[in-house]
Tab-separated table of C-alpha atoms in Angstrom:
chain	number	residue	atom	x	y	z
O	235	MET	CA	-16.348	9.731	9.056
O	236	TRP	CA	-14.712	7.787	6.345
O	237	PHE	CA	-12.662	10.790	5.376
O	238	PRO	CA	-10.344	11.583	8.342
O	239	LEU	CA	-9.904	7.567	8.720
O	240	ALA	CA	-9.092	7.532	4.785
O	241	LEU	CA	-6.507	10.578	5.141
O	242	ILE	CA	-5.007	9.057	8.209
O	243	THR	CA	-4.436	5.831	6.335
O	244	ALA	CA	-3.169	7.651	3.533
O	245	LEU	CA	-0.716	9.395	5.684
O	246	PHE	CA	0.856	6.440	7.494
O	247	TRP	CA	0.685	4.319	4.148
O	248	GLY	CA	3.181	7.187	2.804
O	249	GLY	CA	5.294	6.900	5.333
O	250	SER	CA	5.621	2.712	4.634
O	251	ASP	CA	5.847	3.376	1.155
O	252	LEU	CA	8.761	5.853	2.243
O	253	PHE	CA	10.579	3.813	4.555
O	254	SER	CA	10.157	0.574	2.767
O	255	LYS	CA	12.292	2.175	-0.278
O	256	MET	CA	14.843	3.423	2.259
O	257	GLY	CA	15.332	-0.054	3.742
O	258	THR	CA	15.023	-1.990	0.333
O	259	ASP	CA	18.709	-2.795	-1.024
O	260	PRO	CA	18.247	-3.511	-4.620
O	261	ARG	CA	21.290	-6.197	-4.602
O	262	ASP	CA	19.442	-8.207	-1.835
O	263	LYS	CA	17.126	-10.515	-3.682
O	264	TYR	CA	15.672	-11.548	-0.335
O	265	SER	CA	14.950	-7.809	0.587
O	266	HIS	CA	10.999	-8.441	-0.062
O	267	LEU	CA	11.186	-11.215	2.489
O	268	ARG	CA	12.851	-9.130	5.050
O	269	ILE	CA	9.922	-6.727	4.878
O	270	ILE	CA	7.420	-9.133	5.101
O	271	ILE	CA	8.952	-10.578	7.871
O	272	MET	CA	9.137	-6.984	9.927
O	273	VAL	CA	5.635	-5.941	8.832
O	274	GLY	CA	3.898	-9.351	9.732
O	275	THR	CA	5.579	-9.157	13.433
O	276	VAL	CA	4.621	-5.796	13.908
O	277	MET	CA	1.235	-6.608	13.030
O	278	GLY	CA	1.074	-10.033	15.083
O	279	ILE	CA	1.850	-7.928	17.968
O	280	HIS	CA	-0.805	-4.954	17.474
O	281	GLY	CA	-3.262	-8.496	16.663
O	282	ALA	CA	-2.622	-9.719	20.103
O	283	ILE	CA	-2.532	-6.238	22.020
O	284	LEU	CA	-5.471	-5.491	20.516
O	285	LEU	CA	-7.207	-8.670	21.972
O	286	LEU	CA	-5.658	-8.318	25.441
O	287	ILE	CA	-6.678	-4.507	25.546
O	288	THR	CA	-10.398	-4.556	24.278
O	289	HIS	CA	-10.771	-8.032	25.864
O	290	GLN	CA	-12.591	-8.821	22.705
O	291	SER	CA	-13.555	-12.759	22.235
O	292	PHE	CA	-12.234	-13.625	18.626
O	293	ASP	CA	-13.287	-16.633	16.719
O	294	PRO	CA	-10.549	-18.281	14.889
O	295	MET	CA	-12.828	-18.945	12.195
O	296	SER	CA	-12.645	-15.494	10.921
O	297	ILE	CA	-9.226	-16.092	9.611
O	298	ILE	CA	-10.901	-18.574	7.478
O	299	ARG	CA	-13.679	-16.394	6.324
O	300	TYR	CA	-11.630	-13.213	6.021
O	301	LEU	CA	-8.819	-15.324	4.427
O	302	PRO	CA	-9.478	-14.512	0.127
O	303	VAL	CA	-9.076	-10.683	1.261
O	304	SER	CA	-6.157	-11.114	3.560
O	305	ALA	CA	-4.541	-13.403	0.575
O	306	LEU	CA	-5.127	-10.750	-2.139
O	307	TYR	CA	-3.726	-7.746	0.095
O	308	ILE	CA	-0.640	-9.893	0.960
O	309	GLY	CA	-0.054	-10.644	-2.365
O	310	ALA	CA	-0.327	-7.793	-3.708
O	311	MET	CA	1.996	-6.063	-1.004
O	312	ALA	CA	4.545	-8.870	-1.663
O	313	LEU	CA	4.422	-8.079	-5.225
O	314	GLY	CA	5.080	-4.273	-4.262
O	315	TYR	CA	7.799	-5.255	-1.778
O	316	VAL	CA	9.569	-7.183	-4.852
O	317	GLY	CA	8.867	-4.451	-7.405
O	318	LEU	CA	11.031	-1.930	-4.961
O	319	ARG	CA	13.989	-3.669	-6.449
O	320	PHE	CA	12.491	-3.118	-10.084
O	321	LEU	CA	10.633	0.013	-9.267
O	322	ASP	CA	13.236	2.814	-10.583
O	323	LEU	CA	13.678	0.588	-14.018
O	324	SER	CA	9.999	0.091	-14.790
O	325	VAL	CA	6.844	1.986	-15.266
O	326	SER	CA	5.299	0.223	-12.197
O	327	SER	CA	4.058	2.954	-10.100
O	328	PRO	CA	1.806	4.842	-12.541
O	329	VAL	CA	0.010	1.418	-12.662
O	330	CYS	CA	0.081	0.620	-9.055
O	331	ASN	CA	-1.150	3.455	-8.123
O	332	SER	CA	-4.154	3.486	-10.128
O	333	SER	CA	-5.592	0.672	-8.160
O	334	GLY	CA	-7.549	2.805	-5.604
O	335	ALA	CA	-9.445	4.002	-8.874
O	336	VAL	CA	-10.108	0.270	-9.980
O	337	ALA	CA	-11.505	-0.509	-6.522
O	338	SER	CA	-13.793	2.284	-6.548
O	339	LEU	CA	-15.057	1.274	-10.215
O	340	LEU	CA	-15.739	-2.484	-9.034
O	341	CYS	CA	-17.576	-1.090	-5.983
O	342	PHE	CA	-19.681	1.216	-8.310
O	343	ILE	CA	-20.856	-1.576	-10.749
O	344	PHE	CA	-21.183	-4.222	-8.721
O	345	LEU	CA	-22.506	-2.679	-5.517
O	346	PRO	CA	-25.210	-0.234	-5.886
O	347	ALA	CA	-25.653	0.648	-2.419
O	348	THR	CA	-22.298	2.192	-2.345
O	349	ARG	CA	-23.387	4.415	-4.933
O	350	ALA	CA	-26.496	5.633	-3.555
O	351	ASP	CA	-25.161	8.997	-2.488
O	352	MET	CA	-22.619	9.828	-5.281
O	353	ASN	CA	-23.348	13.136	-6.999
O	354	ALA	CA	-21.448	14.982	-9.405
O	355	TRP	CA	-18.720	16.770	-7.323
O	356	LYS	CA	-17.770	13.592	-5.681
O	357	PHE	CA	-17.142	12.095	-9.221
O	358	LEU	CA	-15.209	14.976	-9.911
O	359	ALA	CA	-13.316	14.709	-6.667
O	360	ILE	CA	-12.695	10.762	-7.032
O	361	ALA	CA	-11.448	11.879	-10.772
O	362	LEU	CA	-9.215	14.942	-9.870
O	363	VAL	CA	-7.144	12.787	-7.224
O	364	VAL	CA	-6.737	9.747	-9.248
O	365	ILE	CA	-5.706	12.389	-12.192
O	366	GLY	CA	-3.085	13.643	-10.024
O	367	ILE	CA	-1.898	10.247	-8.520
O	368	VAL	CA	-1.409	8.960	-12.092
O	369	LEU	CA	0.539	12.218	-13.555
O	370	LEU	CA	2.290	12.542	-9.894
O	371	SER	CA	3.675	8.867	-10.864
O	372	VAL	CA	4.414	9.653	-14.360
O	373	PHE	CA	6.313	12.555	-13.717
O	374	ASP	CA	8.580	10.757	-11.280
O	375	MET	CA	9.465	7.851	-13.737
O	376	LYS	CA	10.445	10.460	-16.326
O	377	ASP	CA	12.594	12.641	-14.106
O	378	GLU	CA	13.854	9.559	-12.789
O	379	ASN	CA	14.947	8.687	-16.467
O	380	LYS	CA	16.288	12.055	-17.197
O	381	ALA	CA	18.532	11.604	-14.131
O	382	ARG	CA	19.670	8.370	-15.278
O	383	LYS	CA	20.830	9.522	-18.645
O	384	PHE	CA	22.489	12.711	-17.114
O	385	ARG	CA	24.386	10.027	-15.082
O	386	GLY	CA	25.357	8.328	-18.303
O	387	GLU	CA	23.667	4.966	-16.805
O	388	VAL	CA	22.558	2.091	-19.299
O	389	ILE	CA	19.035	0.485	-18.274
O	390	GLU	CA	19.168	-3.111	-19.211
O	391	ASP	CA	16.518	-4.193	-21.297
O	392	LYS	CA	15.420	-7.104	-18.731
O	393	TYR	CA	14.453	-4.319	-16.473
O	394	ARG	CA	12.470	-2.496	-18.881
O	395	ILE	CA	10.392	-4.714	-20.964
O	396	SER	CA	10.692	-8.198	-19.179
O	397	ALA	CA	7.968	-9.803	-17.727
O	398	ILE	CA	8.655	-8.764	-14.255
O	399	ALA	CA	8.785	-5.167	-15.313
O	400	VAL	CA	5.441	-5.291	-17.385
O	401	PHE	CA	3.364	-7.737	-15.453
O	402	LEU	CA	4.173	-7.152	-11.738
O	403	PRO	CA	2.998	-3.737	-11.521
O	404	ILE	CA	-0.526	-4.624	-13.749
O	405	PHE	CA	-0.997	-7.799	-11.066
O	406	TYR	CA	-0.344	-5.856	-8.327
O	407	CYS	CA	-2.834	-3.117	-9.333
O	408	LEU	CA	-5.295	-6.037	-9.581
O	409	LEU	CA	-4.924	-7.867	-6.625
O	410	ASP	CA	-4.987	-4.623	-4.510
O	411	ALA	CA	-8.273	-3.530	-6.010
O	412	LEU	CA	-10.049	-6.968	-5.620
O	413	GLY	CA	-8.721	-6.734	-2.070
O	414	THR	CA	-10.530	-3.792	-1.410
O	415	PHE	CA	-13.720	-4.723	-3.447
O	416	GLY	CA	-13.382	-7.845	-1.714
O	417	ASP	CA	-13.042	-6.349	1.839
O	418	MET	CA	-16.585	-4.626	1.277
O	419	VAL	CA	-18.308	-7.817	0.477
O	420	VAL	CA	-16.781	-9.586	3.418
O	421	LEU	CA	-16.918	-6.656	5.787
O	422	ASP	CA	-21.049	-6.430	4.731
O	423	SER	CA	-21.592	-9.618	5.572
O	424	LEU	CA	-19.519	-12.133	6.965
O	425	VAL	CA	-16.987	-10.350	9.746
O	426	SER	CA	-17.106	-7.017	11.790
O	427	GLU	CA	-14.003	-4.596	10.952
O	428	GLU	CA	-12.642	-5.281	14.331
O	429	GLU	CA	-12.394	-9.256	13.573
O	430	ALA	CA	-11.150	-8.381	9.888
O	431	GLU	CA	-8.229	-5.817	11.577
O	432	ILE	CA	-7.114	-8.920	14.082
O	433	ALA	CA	-7.622	-11.797	11.417
O	434	TYR	CA	-5.624	-10.371	8.622
O	435	GLU	CA	-2.921	-9.443	11.505
O	436	PHE	CA	-2.430	-12.728	12.372
O	437	THR	CA	-2.444	-14.373	8.974
O	438	PHE	CA	0.290	-11.610	8.065
O	439	LEU	CA	1.938	-13.045	10.960
O	440	LEU	CA	2.010	-16.801	9.798
O	441	CYS	CA	3.360	-15.206	6.597
O	442	ALA	CA	5.814	-13.524	8.503
O	443	ILE	CA	7.041	-16.831	10.037
O	444	VAL	CA	7.076	-19.175	6.910
O	445	CYS	CA	9.258	-16.063	5.185
O	446	PHE	CA	11.645	-16.487	8.236
O	447	ILE	CA	11.873	-20.199	8.072
O	448	PHE	CA	12.499	-19.871	4.786
O	449	LEU	CA	15.009	-16.969	4.673
O	450	VAL	CA	16.931	-18.467	7.606
O	451	PHE	CA	16.887	-22.494	7.643
O	452	VAL	CA	16.265	-22.913	4.348
O	453	LYS	CA	18.164	-19.867	2.332
O	454	LYS	CA	20.727	-19.662	5.041
O	455	GLN	CA	20.787	-16.256	5.075
O	456	LYS	CA	21.596	-13.743	8.467
O	457	PHE	CA	18.537	-11.837	9.823
O	458	ASN	CA	19.160	-9.445	12.698
O	459	ILE	CA	16.110	-7.616	13.427
O	460	TRP	CA	18.008	-4.378	15.015
O	461	GLN	CA	19.345	-4.234	11.393
O	462	GLU	CA	16.250	-3.581	9.893
O	463	ARG	CA	15.315	0.019	11.358
O	464	GLU	CA	13.738	1.314	7.931
O	465	LYS	CA	11.943	-1.949	7.447
O	466	GLY	CA	10.565	-1.517	11.140
O	467	LEU	CA	9.485	1.978	10.737
O	468	ALA	CA	7.702	0.779	7.648
O	469	ALA	CA	5.944	-2.024	9.496
O	470	LEU	CA	4.856	0.156	12.129
O	471	CYS	CA	3.571	2.729	9.279
O	472	GLU	CA	1.587	-0.080	7.627
O	473	THR	CA	0.069	-1.239	10.502
O	474	ALA	CA	-1.168	2.160	11.853
O	475	GLY	CA	-2.649	2.710	8.559
O	476	GLN	CA	-4.217	-0.694	8.731
O	477	PHE	CA	-6.141	0.191	12.002
O	478	PHE	CA	-7.920	3.153	10.280
O	479	TYR	CA	-8.348	1.703	6.920
O	480	VAL	CA	-11.198	-1.438	7.382
O	481	TYR	CA	-13.144	1.492	9.177
O	482	ALA	CA	-12.676	3.644	6.006
O	483	ILE	CA	-13.420	1.171	3.410
O	484	ALA	CA	-16.407	0.163	5.560
O	485	ALA	CA	-18.012	3.455	5.559
O	486	ASN	CA	-17.431	4.375	2.209
O	487	PRO	CA	-15.437	2.368	-0.370
O	488	ILE	CA	-16.235	4.473	-3.499
O	489	MET	CA	-14.586	7.848	-2.045
O	490	ALA	CA	-11.954	6.556	0.119
O	491	ALA	CA	-10.531	3.874	-2.273
O	492	PRO	CA	-9.056	6.508	-4.339
O	493	LEU	CA	-7.982	8.820	-1.391
O	494	ILE	CA	-6.333	5.962	0.314
O	495	SER	CA	-4.197	5.282	-3.045
O	496	SER	CA	-2.942	8.883	-2.543
O	497	TYR	CA	-0.349	7.519	-0.093
O	498	CYS	CA	2.066	8.075	-2.944
O	499	LEU	CA	1.330	11.772	-2.647
O	500	PHE	CA	2.454	11.802	1.235
O	501	SER	CA	5.176	9.596	0.029
O	502	VAL	CA	6.596	12.201	-2.160
O	503	ILE	CA	6.042	15.161	0.173
O	504	LEU	CA	7.490	13.009	3.220
O	505	SER	CA	10.494	12.628	0.930
O	506	ARG	CA	10.859	16.253	0.356
O	507	ILE	CA	10.395	16.907	4.049
O	508	ILE	CA	12.788	13.979	5.371
O	509	LEU	CA	15.124	13.320	2.658
O	510	LYS	CA	15.060	16.783	1.141
O	511	GLU	CA	14.356	15.778	-2.046
O	512	LYS	CA	13.701	18.430	-4.454
O	513	LEU	CA	10.291	18.229	-6.504
O	514	THR	CA	9.998	19.526	-9.817
O	515	ALA	CA	7.110	22.370	-10.737
O	516	ARG	CA	5.282	19.854	-12.451
O	517	GLN	CA	5.436	17.450	-9.518
O	518	TYR	CA	3.789	20.069	-7.555
O	519	GLY	CA	1.321	20.749	-10.021
O	520	ALA	CA	0.287	17.073	-9.621
O	521	ILE	CA	0.479	17.088	-5.858
O	522	ALA	CA	-2.353	20.629	-6.246
O	523	VAL	CA	-4.475	18.493	-8.614
O	524	ALA	CA	-4.772	15.436	-6.057
O	525	ILE	CA	-5.131	17.840	-3.370
O	526	CYS	CA	-8.158	19.918	-4.828
O	527	GLY	CA	-9.898	16.390	-5.135
O	528	ILE	CA	-9.127	15.570	-1.659
O	529	VAL	CA	-10.231	19.039	-0.257
O	530	ILE	CA	-13.658	18.531	-2.061
O	531	MET	CA	-14.024	15.051	-0.729
O	532	GLY	CA	-13.642	16.264	2.597
O	533	VAL	CA	-16.122	19.064	1.835
O	534	PHE	CA	-18.670	16.496	1.098
O	535	ASP	CA	-17.930	14.303	3.743
O	536	GLY	CA	-21.233	13.211	5.332
O	537	ALA	CA	-23.366	14.593	2.640
């Protein structure tokens, strides 16, 4: 059952990635805080609705027990949102999108129980998905650089080789991979999937409140929720994906992690459909490689 859950997660997070990019203003140095506020608000509302609908008793200590994983995920997402202002000016995409492969490797090495049903076909599927993701990211970066040269744009060194441009994607990749790995450990022993979902969403809500106070009352910036449509759509997609994510990771972390990382493929496909962006032949080729891996995963779902 992990396969459809992971696929749905990747689809929603592809939409979140697309709308986050659409809603990010490179000139606004607080753009990442605005996205965090929107995502945290939607997640907080969703967590409250879950409690009301399911009538589930929730132990507030679950927030503390799940806090290490929440901190890793939220930290990675915050770095990702900051990186949206620099993404077109760095090599971040190939590195960031490798987090699923790193998480899968960590699970394989340190959690023997997760690799019990692995076989050659499943390893091949993971490899194809990861190769497709990295190739697509590299091709995107090269095509963007060519477009800039054609337009005569000059990329400043501080964006190409600065500490932010170099280390931000690495930190993102590590934090996100460690979060996925931590999820498997915590879900296996400390909290249930439902508790993890609600704990994470309430933690994100607290972060959103802190960011709102800092943005509006400390930095004296205006924040109008009705002017943040793209960020709102990103928040809805992010929250929807998170709902399916915890169940997919709990069921099969080694296979689910790289599949979920393929959300960048869905982001590109959605850009083609919604924004009418043209794709090159090699981009289609990279997508095809990853899709072959996804199909193999689907065939061996439950095997």
